[in-house]
């Protein structure tokens, strides 16, 4: 049992009557035991990626190190041994996926940004297979900007203005077109299409003005749901070349949503309580407001104002029998009246103050009628570990207790107030910044060089509680004169693993709360705790013993498994052989169990490896079926950090991408950079497979009719998408039938799994990559009787690079699973006495090392050579030790 209960309590006054409880078999102890059992049985994982830069240009490399920890004990993960990292574009389309082995909770890799990619807002998403059981909101998901000057002729800058027209949102976009040198494209034809949530809402043609501006107007008649999208603008250049630009739409109005959130969750009459304010504009970002609170008689009670990112709070006492409203004033001078939550006549309030440097003050308040009634309990937990628990007899209207901060862990601590029947009745999150839980990195910069191409050597000591730690660190060095850091919005190891991974919703500028350790920043962080919800688990699930559905097991190695059958019956004792045909050389064999199942585990191979699986019966008969266990790829979900999307990526990064151009041109001159060669004329000899990831047993794309994702963007349900568009198919409700076989519904297969006939509308059209219709006997025969009424094969957007199977002969299956991606080594030139390199060094990332190890004495070192350009060089060190203590250190020096 891993409960960490703090029983000692400091009393502020004689009003305090907290009673420490004993760990016995009483219901409250059983509740805490349930928490420990639940989080031990269903531990979760967190992932953080340390990126070498905050933004990139086409032609760059993205270097990253991944840190994976277990939420139960904060230690480097012992659950999963494989990590998936994705690069996703702003169309929510997967562009690249790599698979990396995790050792001791760490791994590293890279993406090469080829010029086949376009500029825009991309996402880097990372997760383990086990994390998929708990939902995509727990994934590491970071929005990054990628600019393109290298292969770009047209640059846009867009601004939006909003009005109301017949209760609909009318939007006017002013799109400015210019070339790389800032010369406007004047009087050029522009055709456009406006899409909101993948639905086309406007099309048209305009001509740019003499200053290169094009006005595009559209109306959103469903502003309650369609709030984001894109403008696809095609400009015709003077040489008749057409260039397509995709311009994000982040909102269709300038509305501001204002919420008032009582501390603890509920307002209680006649009790002074803190009420938090959260004001968010239509882009999803916080917007500061001010105003007054008035009662139902129009009398002003108090005033309020937010002070950072639309968040703030005020203390308020709801008088009995009265209702209240807030008159909110916005920065444009407009006003709106918002009703405050209705107060209950009888109840409890929970107040927690964590602003004191040494203690956390917990206060329980009860309405007068509840004094001397029930016994209450308070629990403070983090990651499923209980750090404080107490019972309290409410013989006074106010009870207060002090908890020393040294007894609480760094990160988000959840305080919950329970009733006498152990039901949660109030909750409060606080953030504890306990320096004892962090690694102190003492950097020795005596070996730094301030000259171009000078050698800079660093050592550092890593300690925790003044004791050396054995840890793994990553080091990124950039020229801040070329790569300007956005410190408030940085995603780093502290903000990822201690803050955003435990909160619901979008957190704006997460690193702001770690830059300073002053009272004002602590107040701003506390307002975030008051307005953001906890997302790791629900107490009601703990109480009712309801666990998550564990569909995906933790991966310890690459595994190839399946079942051998004959006549739909398992083949026990069958002989199975696995042979690698490309990429590596080995042959393995095994025998099926009583259920006909086989498994080859502890495999490790590269991404280009191909396999043949051969099966025979115990008596060497080859006419058997091999059904491999294929784990469907992860669906690409909508960007949860939509507020981070930049409308004008290239314009924002103009300085950086022009600097990068110099580097790319120099590399191209030396023949060291790969570029795509554009052919004048291309003769198509083979069409791209429209269903490359399909589980179609005939082979991907071998169907009577194929639909792709671009044909499925104008409908709400999948059956609606398909009605009238699948040849020879009719629908009864949402169930499809072949016209020639109207008594047998079409067999529905989603990512290789057979579904019920009415399953279609459970699939979101936006998640579909392709749909294949099999209706001819030549295509349905392989499915036997299950294909008698036809087959519809649905493949979701999992982008797994066609990891499909193919059958060429009885008892043989070829298989191309995704293997591990081999990480490249960052090139860091040496300018020592023996170096004779004369090429100009214009790199933006000066040095990247994902594995700097602190030894048993806590000592580590690294060195590199400066580049040819002056500026302020910025070193960022992040790391973790064996028990989960985190480290982050930023150091700058000047190169002249």
GROMACS .gro file of C-alpha atoms in nm, residues 405 473 546 600 695:
model
    5
  405UNK     CA    1   0.406   2.296   0.190
  473UNK     CA    2   1.954   1.559  -1.986
  546UNK     CA    3  -1.563   0.194  -1.263
  600UNK     CA    4   0.654  -1.350  -3.191
  695UNK     CA    5  -0.740  -0.381  -4.474
   0.00000   0.00000   0.00000
